[in-house]
Short mmCIF file of C-alpha atoms and ligand atoms in Angstrom, two decimals:
data_model
loop_
_atom_site.label_atom_id
_atom_site.label_comp_id
_atom_site.label_asym_id
_atom_site.label_seq_id
_atom_site.Cartn_x
_atom_site.Cartn_y
_atom_site.Cartn_z
CA MET Y 287 0.06 0.26 -0.23
CA THR Y 288 1.56 3.20 -0.85
CA LEU Y 289 0.28 6.37 0.90
CA ASP Y 290 0.71 10.16 0.00
CA THR Y 291 2.92 11.26 2.93
CA SER Y 292 4.09 13.97 0.82
CA ASN Y 293 3.16 16.00 3.96
CA GLN Y 294 5.01 14.22 5.79
CA GLN Y 295 4.38 16.31 8.74
CA ASP Y 296 0.71 14.68 9.23
CA TYR Y 297 2.21 11.47 9.57
CA LYS Y 298 3.79 10.72 13.15
CA PRO Y 299 5.82 7.21 13.36
CA GLY Y 300 4.46 5.67 17.04
CA THR Y 301 4.65 1.68 18.61
CA VAL Y 302 0.48 -0.16 19.48
CA ILE Y 303 0.39 -0.61 22.89
CA SER Y 304 -2.96 -1.99 23.24
CA ALA Y 305 -5.34 -2.67 21.55
CA GLN Y 306 -9.21 -2.45 22.55
CA ALA Y 307 -12.36 -3.35 19.72
CA ASN Y 308 -10.95 -0.63 17.63
CA PHE Y 309 -9.87 1.68 19.58
CA TYR Y 310 -5.72 1.28 19.90
CA GLN Y 311 -2.92 3.15 22.09
CA VAL Y 312 -0.08 4.04 20.21
CA ARG Y 313 2.89 5.54 22.32
CA LEU Y 314 4.11 8.15 19.72
CA ASP Y 315 8.40 7.97 19.02
CA SER Y 316 7.16 11.83 20.64
CA GLY Y 317 6.58 10.15 23.46
CA ASP Y 318 2.74 11.19 23.14
CA THR Y 319 -0.40 8.57 23.60
CA LEU Y 320 -2.82 9.31 21.18
CA LEU Y 321 -5.83 6.85 20.95
CA CYS Y 322 -6.20 5.50 17.50
CA VAL Y 323 -9.03 4.04 15.61
CA ARG Y 324 -8.29 1.86 12.61
CA PRO Y 325 -9.56 4.02 9.74
CA THR Y 326 -11.95 1.04 7.15
CA ARG Y 327 -10.08 2.28 4.56
CA LEU Y 328 -7.69 -0.58 6.27
CA LYS Y 329 -10.46 -3.02 7.27
CA LYS Y 330 -11.01 -3.13 3.95
CA ILE Y 331 -8.06 -4.14 2.63
CA GLY Y 332 -7.59 -6.68 4.99
CA GLN Y 333 -4.95 -5.02 7.40
CA SER Y 334 -4.98 -5.85 11.18
CA VAL Y 335 -3.42 -3.87 13.80
CA LEU Y 336 -1.31 -6.30 16.71
CA VAL Y 337 0.30 -4.81 19.76
CA GLY Y 338 4.06 -3.93 18.83
CA ASP Y 339 3.28 -2.79 15.47
CA ARG Y 340 4.52 -0.12 14.61
CA VAL Y 341 2.89 2.29 12.52
CA LEU Y 342 2.19 5.84 11.32
CA VAL Y 343 -0.94 7.77 12.46
CA LYS Y 344 -2.64 11.07 11.69
CA ALA Y 345 -2.68 13.31 15.05
CA SER Y 346 -6.59 14.41 14.69
CA ASP Y 347 -5.85 16.43 17.84
CA ALA Y 348 -3.63 16.14 20.81
CA GLU Y 349 -4.86 13.02 21.91
CA ARG Y 350 -6.99 11.29 19.94
CA GLY Y 351 -6.03 9.68 15.64
CA ALA Y 352 -6.40 7.81 12.72
CA ILE Y 353 -2.96 4.72 11.79
CA ALA Y 354 -2.58 5.88 8.41
CA GLU Y 355 -0.37 3.02 7.59
CA VAL Y 356 0.97 -0.47 9.39
CA LEU Y 357 4.21 -0.65 9.33
CA PRO Y 358 5.74 -4.17 8.03
CA ARG Y 359 6.57 -6.55 10.59
CA THR Y 360 9.16 -8.66 11.59
CA THR Y 361 7.96 -11.43 13.42
CA VAL Y 362 4.10 -11.84 14.23
CA LEU Y 363 2.70 -14.76 17.45
CA GLU Y 364 -0.45 -15.73 17.51
CA ARG Y 365 -1.16 -16.01 20.82
CA PRO Y 366 -0.64 -13.24 22.50
CA PRO Y 367 -1.65 -12.23 19.23
CA MET Y 368 1.79 -9.42 19.43
CA ALA Y 369 3.59 -8.10 16.53
CA ASN Y 370 7.51 -7.57 16.97
CA ALA Y 371 8.24 -9.30 19.37
CA GLN Y 372 12.34 -10.01 19.84
CA GLN Y 373 12.28 -11.89 22.80
CA VAL Y 374 10.35 -13.66 25.37
CA PHE Y 375 11.69 -13.68 29.67
CA LEU Y 376 10.03 -16.85 31.42
CA VAL Y 377 9.78 -16.06 35.15
CA PHE Y 378 9.49 -18.33 37.81
CA SER Y 379 10.28 -18.68 41.29
CA LEU Y 380 12.69 -20.69 43.59
CA GLN Y 381 10.47 -20.00 46.30
CA ASP Y 382 7.11 -19.78 46.74
CA PRO Y 383 5.71 -20.75 44.63
CA PRO Y 384 8.92 -23.67 44.92
CA LEU Y 385 10.13 -23.69 41.60
CA GLU Y 386 9.27 -27.22 39.66
CA PRO Y 387 10.98 -29.57 36.67
CA ILE Y 388 8.19 -30.06 34.83
CA GLN Y 389 6.01 -27.15 34.68
CA LEU Y 390 9.21 -25.28 34.49
CA SER Y 391 9.58 -27.69 31.22
CA ARG Y 392 6.10 -26.12 29.86
CA PHE Y 393 6.74 -23.68 29.01
CA LEU Y 394 10.76 -23.25 28.40
CA VAL Y 395 8.99 -25.84 26.24
CA LYS Y 396 5.85 -22.92 24.60
CA ALA Y 397 8.36 -20.25 24.80
CA GLU Y 398 11.00 -22.50 22.42
CA SER Y 399 7.55 -22.71 20.39
CA THR Y 400 7.87 -19.45 19.37
CA ARG Y 401 11.25 -19.52 18.20
CA LEU Y 402 11.93 -16.12 19.34
CA ASN Y 403 15.02 -15.56 21.68
CA LEU Y 404 14.52 -17.09 25.26
CA LEU Y 405 15.30 -15.67 27.93
CA LEU Y 406 15.08 -17.79 31.63
CA GLY Y 407 15.44 -15.43 35.44
CA LEU Y 408 14.69 -16.80 38.58
CA ASN Y 409 13.32 -14.45 41.30
CA LYS Y 410 12.89 -15.03 45.24
CA ILE Y 411 16.51 -15.89 45.42
CA ASP Y 412 16.22 -13.62 49.31
CA LEU Y 413 14.45 -17.27 50.35
CA VAL Y 414 16.75 -19.96 49.08
CA GLU Y 415 19.90 -20.91 50.87
CA GLU Y 416 22.70 -20.62 48.15
CA ALA Y 417 23.57 -23.85 47.72
CA GLU Y 418 19.30 -23.49 46.16
CA ILE Y 419 20.57 -21.39 43.13
CA GLU Y 420 23.39 -23.82 42.77
CA LYS Y 421 22.15 -26.73 42.18
CA TRP Y 422 19.64 -24.85 39.88
CA GLN Y 423 22.23 -23.42 38.27
CA GLN Y 424 23.74 -26.15 37.82
CA THR Y 425 20.05 -27.61 36.65
CA LEU Y 426 19.52 -25.66 34.13
CA HIS Y 427 22.83 -25.38 32.44
CA SER Y 428 22.61 -29.58 32.37
CA TRP Y 429 19.18 -28.42 30.06
CA GLY Y 430 20.79 -25.77 28.12
CA TYR Y 431 19.66 -23.26 29.99
CA SER Y 432 21.79 -19.77 31.61
CA PRO Y 433 18.95 -18.56 34.46
CA TYR Y 434 19.12 -14.58 35.01
CA PHE Y 435 19.18 -15.11 39.26
CA PHE Y 436 17.60 -11.75 41.06
CA SER Y 437 15.48 -10.59 43.64
CA VAL Y 438 12.53 -8.65 43.11
CA SER Y 439 12.00 -7.02 46.63
CA HIS Y 440 15.88 -6.51 47.66
CA ASN Y 441 16.65 -5.19 43.90
CA ILE Y 442 19.60 -8.26 43.83
CA GLY Y 443 20.95 -8.71 40.08
CA ILE Y 444 17.95 -5.81 38.55
CA GLU Y 445 20.95 -4.54 36.29
CA PRO Y 446 21.09 -7.52 33.92
CA LEU Y 447 17.69 -7.85 33.85
CA ARG Y 448 17.72 -4.02 32.14
CA GLU Y 449 20.58 -4.26 30.06
CA ALA Y 450 18.19 -8.08 29.39
CA LEU Y 451 15.77 -5.80 27.62
CA LYS Y 452 17.43 -2.06 27.49
CA ASP Y 453 15.60 -1.37 23.05
CA LYS Y 454 13.52 -4.82 22.52
CA ILE Y 455 10.14 -5.51 22.86
CA THR Y 456 9.85 -8.57 25.15
CA ILE Y 457 6.86 -10.84 26.38
CA LEU Y 458 6.68 -10.82 30.03
CA ALA Y 459 5.65 -14.49 30.77
CA GLY Y 460 5.92 -17.26 34.13
CA PRO Y 461 2.80 -18.56 36.06
CA SER Y 462 1.08 -17.00 39.04
CA GLY Y 463 3.27 -15.07 42.71
CA VAL Y 464 6.74 -15.92 40.88
CA GLY Y 465 6.69 -11.80 40.99
CA LYS Y 466 5.76 -11.14 37.07
CA SER Y 467 3.88 -7.50 38.38
CA SER Y 468 6.45 -6.94 41.13
CA LEU Y 469 8.86 -6.94 38.72
CA ILE Y 470 7.71 -4.26 36.09
CA SER Y 471 6.85 -2.03 39.02
CA LEU Y 472 10.31 -2.23 39.81
CA LEU Y 473 11.14 -0.87 35.61
CA ILE Y 474 8.34 0.85 36.14
CA PRO Y 475 8.05 2.98 38.50
CA GLN Y 476 5.34 5.20 37.15
CA VAL Y 477 3.74 1.94 36.22
CA LYS Y 478 0.16 0.84 38.08
CA VAL Y 479 -0.84 -2.95 37.49
CA ARG Y 480 -1.58 -5.20 40.70
CA ILE Y 481 1.08 -7.01 42.87
CA GLY Y 482 0.29 -10.49 44.60
CA ALA Y 483 -3.05 -11.47 46.10
CA VAL Y 484 -4.39 -12.70 42.96
CA SER Y 485 -5.07 -15.79 42.03
CA ALA Y 486 -4.08 -17.23 38.08
CA LYS Y 487 -7.48 -18.18 38.45
CA LEU Y 488 -9.15 -15.27 39.36
CA HIS Y 489 -7.41 -13.71 35.90
CA ARG Y 490 -9.06 -16.07 34.14
CA GLY Y 491 -12.78 -14.89 35.57
CA ARG Y 492 -14.86 -13.46 32.61
CA HIS Y 493 -15.34 -9.88 33.77
CA THR Y 494 -11.03 -10.57 33.22
CA THR Y 495 -10.03 -8.66 29.61
CA ARG Y 496 -7.49 -10.86 28.19
CA HIS Y 497 -5.49 -8.03 26.23
CA VAL Y 498 -1.82 -7.55 26.08
CA GLU Y 499 -0.07 -4.62 27.06
CA LEU Y 500 3.05 -2.95 25.90
CA PHE Y 501 4.92 -1.29 28.93
CA GLN Y 502 7.52 1.80 28.02
CA LEU Y 503 10.40 1.42 29.51
CA PRO Y 504 12.88 4.19 30.52
CA GLN Y 505 15.96 3.06 29.29
CA GLY Y 506 13.83 2.36 26.07
CA GLY Y 507 12.54 -0.94 24.52
CA PHE Y 508 8.94 -2.61 24.87
CA ILE Y 509 7.47 -4.88 27.83
CA ALA Y 510 4.09 -6.70 27.50
CA ASP Y 511 2.35 -8.23 30.48
CA SER Y 512 0.34 -11.41 28.47
CA PRO Y 513 -1.73 -13.27 30.11
CA GLY Y 514 -2.45 -15.20 27.55
CA PHE Y 515 0.57 -16.76 27.24
CA ASN Y 516 0.28 -19.05 29.86
CA GLN Y 517 -2.06 -21.57 28.36
CA PRO Y 518 -0.81 -25.20 29.73
CA GLN Y 519 -1.90 -26.81 26.82
CA LEU Y 520 0.88 -28.42 24.12
CA ASP Y 521 -0.77 -27.47 20.76
CA ILE Y 522 2.44 -28.94 19.05
CA PRO Y 523 3.08 -31.34 16.09
CA PRO Y 524 4.43 -34.44 18.22
CA GLN Y 525 7.86 -33.78 15.35
CA SER Y 526 8.24 -30.47 16.32
CA LEU Y 527 8.28 -31.33 20.33
CA ILE Y 528 12.61 -32.74 20.42
CA TYR Y 529 13.24 -30.05 18.82
CA TYR Y 530 11.39 -27.31 22.31
CA PHE Y 531 14.17 -28.79 23.43
CA PRO Y 532 17.80 -27.64 23.67
CA GLU Y 533 19.44 -31.75 24.81
CA GLY Y 534 17.15 -32.65 21.89
CA ARG Y 535 18.14 -30.03 19.72
CA MET Y 536 22.34 -30.61 20.52
CA ARG Y 537 21.93 -34.34 19.75
CA LEU Y 538 20.50 -34.25 16.82
CA ALA Y 539 22.59 -31.20 14.99
CA GLU Y 540 24.82 -34.25 15.83
CA LYS Y 541 23.32 -37.25 14.71
CA SER Y 542 20.54 -38.33 12.81
CA CYS Y 543 18.47 -40.97 13.63
CA LYS Y 544 17.52 -43.79 11.56
CA PHE Y 545 14.09 -43.01 10.42
CA GLN Y 546 13.48 -39.43 9.35
CA ASP Y 547 10.12 -39.94 11.46
CA CYS Y 548 11.77 -40.82 14.75
CA LEU Y 549 9.84 -39.84 17.67
CA HIS Y 550 12.72 -40.79 19.95
CA ARG Y 551 11.12 -43.59 21.84
CA ASN Y 552 11.55 -46.79 21.44
CA GLU Y 553 12.60 -46.89 17.86
CA PRO Y 554 15.77 -48.53 16.56
CA GLY Y 555 19.06 -46.41 16.03
CA CYS Y 556 17.50 -43.08 17.91
CA VAL Y 557 19.99 -41.06 18.33
CA VAL Y 558 17.72 -39.21 20.63
CA ARG Y 559 17.25 -41.64 23.56
CA GLY Y 560 19.01 -41.34 26.61
CA ASP Y 561 20.06 -40.59 29.91
CA TRP Y 562 19.87 -36.97 30.37
CA GLU Y 563 17.47 -35.17 32.04
CA ARG Y 564 14.65 -34.90 30.57
CA TYR Y 565 14.21 -37.24 29.05
CA PRO Y 566 11.21 -38.47 30.55
CA ILE Y 567 9.65 -35.09 30.39
CA TYR Y 568 9.99 -35.63 27.21
CA LEU Y 569 7.79 -38.40 26.18
CA LEU Y 570 5.54 -36.93 29.66
CA PHE Y 571 4.37 -33.86 26.80
CA LEU Y 572 5.53 -36.11 23.19
CA THR Y 573 2.39 -38.73 24.78
CA GLU Y 574 -0.23 -34.81 26.16
CA ALA Y 575 1.10 -33.81 21.93
CA ILE Y 576 -0.05 -37.02 20.38
CA GLU Y 577 -3.32 -36.56 21.80
CA TYR Y 578 -3.48 -33.02 21.64
CA GLN Y 579 -3.49 -34.21 17.16
CA GLN Y 580 -5.40 -37.13 17.08
CA GLN Y 581 -8.57 -34.71 19.04
CA LEU Y 582 -7.34 -32.24 16.17
CA GLN Y 583 -7.64 -35.29 13.57
CA ARG Y 584 -11.06 -36.89 15.34
CA ARG Y 585 -12.47 -32.73 15.28
CA GLY Y 586 -11.22 -32.69 11.44
CA GLU Y 587 -13.03 -36.07 10.11
CA GLU Y 588 -16.16 -35.31 11.72
CA GLU Y 589 -15.80 -31.33 10.18
CA THR Y 590 -15.90 -33.95 6.68
CA THR Y 591 -18.32 -35.93 7.29
CA VAL Y 592 -20.84 -34.70 9.23
CA LYS Y 593 -22.68 -31.52 7.15
CA VAL Y 594 -24.53 -29.39 8.68
CA LYS Y 595 -27.56 -28.60 8.31
CA VAL Y 596 -28.71 -25.41 9.12
CA LYS Y 597 -32.51 -23.72 9.54
CA ALA Y 598 -32.47 -20.13 9.24
CA LYS Y 599 -35.76 -17.74 7.24
CA GLY Y 600 -37.12 -21.41 6.25
CA LYS Y 601 -33.69 -22.16 4.11
CA GLN Y 602 -32.34 -24.02 4.16
CA TYR Y 603 -28.22 -24.41 3.62
CA THR Y 604 -25.51 -26.81 4.16
CA GLU Y 605 -22.39 -24.93 6.58
CA PRO Y 606 -19.80 -24.21 4.75
CA LYS Y 607 -16.55 -26.58 5.86
CA LEU Y 608 -14.78 -25.42 9.35
CA ALA Y 609 -11.31 -25.49 8.13
CA LEU Y 610 -8.99 -27.18 10.03
CA LYS Y 611 -6.78 -23.71 11.29
CA LYS Y 612 -4.20 -24.81 13.46
CA TYR Y 613 -2.92 -27.65 12.66
CA ARG Y 614 -1.09 -29.18 10.43
CA ARG Y 615 -0.37 -33.02 9.48
CA PRO Y 616 3.41 -33.44 8.57
CA SER Y 617 4.55 -34.71 5.98
CA ARG Y 618 6.35 -38.58 7.16
CA LYS Y 619 9.50 -36.90 5.91
CA VAL Y 620 9.77 -33.80 7.19
CA SER Y 621 11.85 -31.61 8.12
CA HIS Y 622 12.37 -29.42 10.90
CA GLN Y 623 13.55 -26.77 8.37
CA GLU Y 624 10.26 -27.44 6.90
CA VAL Y 625 8.60 -28.08 11.02
CA LEU Y 626 9.34 -24.51 11.84
CA THR Y 627 7.90 -22.82 8.63
CA SER Y 628 4.51 -24.79 8.34
CA LEU Y 629 4.29 -23.73 11.69
CA GLU Y 630 5.14 -19.45 10.96
CA GLU Y 631 2.61 -19.85 8.50
CA GLU Y 632 0.15 -20.94 11.24
CA ILE Y 633 1.05 -17.86 13.00
CA GLU Y 634 0.27 -15.93 10.54
CA THR Y 635 -3.20 -16.58 9.76
CA ASP Y 636 -4.31 -17.25 13.37
CA GLU Y 637 -3.04 -14.13 14.28
CA ASN Y 638 -6.47 -12.58 15.55
CA SER Y 639 -7.95 -15.99 16.71
CA TYR Y 640 -7.42 -15.32 20.68
N1 LIG E 787 10.76 -13.10 48.56
C1 LIG E 787 9.50 -11.69 48.13
N2 LIG E 787 8.83 -12.20 47.63
C2 LIG E 787 8.92 -11.22 46.58
C3 LIG E 787 9.54 -10.85 45.08
N3 LIG E 787 8.88 -9.90 44.53
C4 LIG E 787 7.86 -10.54 44.57
N4 LIG E 787 7.92 -11.04 46.21
C5 LIG E 787 6.20 -11.10 46.35
O1 LIG E 787 5.92 -12.31 45.78
C6 LIG E 787 4.24 -11.78 45.10
C7 LIG E 787 3.35 -12.29 43.76
O2 LIG E 787 4.30 -10.94 43.71
P1 LIG E 787 3.52 -10.75 41.73
O3 LIG E 787 4.84 -9.79 41.53
O4 LIG E 787 1.84 -10.35 41.90
O5 LIG E 787 3.58 -11.37 41.23
P2 LIG E 787 2.72 -12.31 39.66
O6 LIG E 787 4.11 -13.05 39.14
O7 LIG E 787 3.00 -10.59 39.19
O8 LIG E 787 1.60 -13.34 39.73
P3 LIG E 787 0.40 -13.52 38.87
O9 LIG E 787 0.05 -12.14 38.90
O10 LIG E 787 -0.46 -13.78 39.51
O11 LIG E 787 0.48 -13.98 37.69
C8 LIG E 787 3.50 -10.33 46.23
O12 LIG E 787 3.12 -10.70 47.22
C9 LIG E 787 5.37 -9.59 46.17
O13 LIG E 787 5.41 -8.91 46.85
C10 LIG E 787 11.08 -11.75 45.55
O14 LIG E 787 11.83 -11.45 45.12
N5 LIG E 787 11.02 -11.57 47.07
MG1 LIG E 788 0.51 -10.30 37.81
ZN1 LIG E 789 15.68 -40.84 17.18
#
């Protein structure tokens, strides 16, 4: 789309920091925030606007404006629906709630599947002994991660975080109670976020709007508090699951399994199966991923065999078959690159279903 930008001053560059219905908060590069609409012209050409989008806006007064153009995106994420995110920052606590390998792995695998840069942070080091910190450092190192250790309440280890978040768009994720909101309010003192006492259940309640919001960091960059990221279901094709474990990736970078469609269970000539610590967790998630795949296939079969007839105003018509959106069956000889490309396509086609 080309835009008549002959009068350049009319168009101001900015970043979409929140989206609700057809209203978008845009933080202009100049520092002001405008409440903007997406004009019909953009709607007609199917141009969506996502949180994180770089846009040009035409201000109508000091507080309001209209989005004139959405600039090309570098990344698109389905859940949470976001554009241009560069990294995921997973936060867990060592204690209260305690760190738990399966839950941690679930989040890690989910985060890995975005293919964004992944940072891991462990909060509340004030609550544990030094030996406990060292133990986790070693364990996580063997998993392939180098976490940041810090304490938000005691302001320890925060400087390296500021450095890692600077000038980037980062998605903050992690279970309830680990200190995500506390961290945001430490990094951005003027921001008002709710801290503590809110249970995960309440967060998902009917009355909570599930939207992403970007907070601007004082030293540059944005951080997103993202409820949608924290979904427990592993909706990942079984064939690609192993690539979301650094230990598995590493083994497959060196050698190949005998069978290209190896799921790394009991297959002969498998180079992944072995005595690495998280192998049992891989097998557990694999079972879940296969169950999820079968569910989708069953649903797909129902959709192809059953024609739904709907009566409307006396007329009978056949409802179009629903497209099976989220999953495409990988071919038997699918390569890792193909899996990733198809994941990307899935992400791109689904950006507004949240
Ligand atoms: N001991 C200790 N407590 C902390 C630390 N950081 C945060 N907390 C406390 O942990 C509790 C939960 O913190 P929140 O910031 O609300 O946690 P959250 O991750 O935003 O939780 P949800 O919003 O439910 O997802 C609060 O009571 C905080 O005061 C820390 O470094 N040490
Ligand atoms: Mg919170
Ligand atoms: Zn194998």
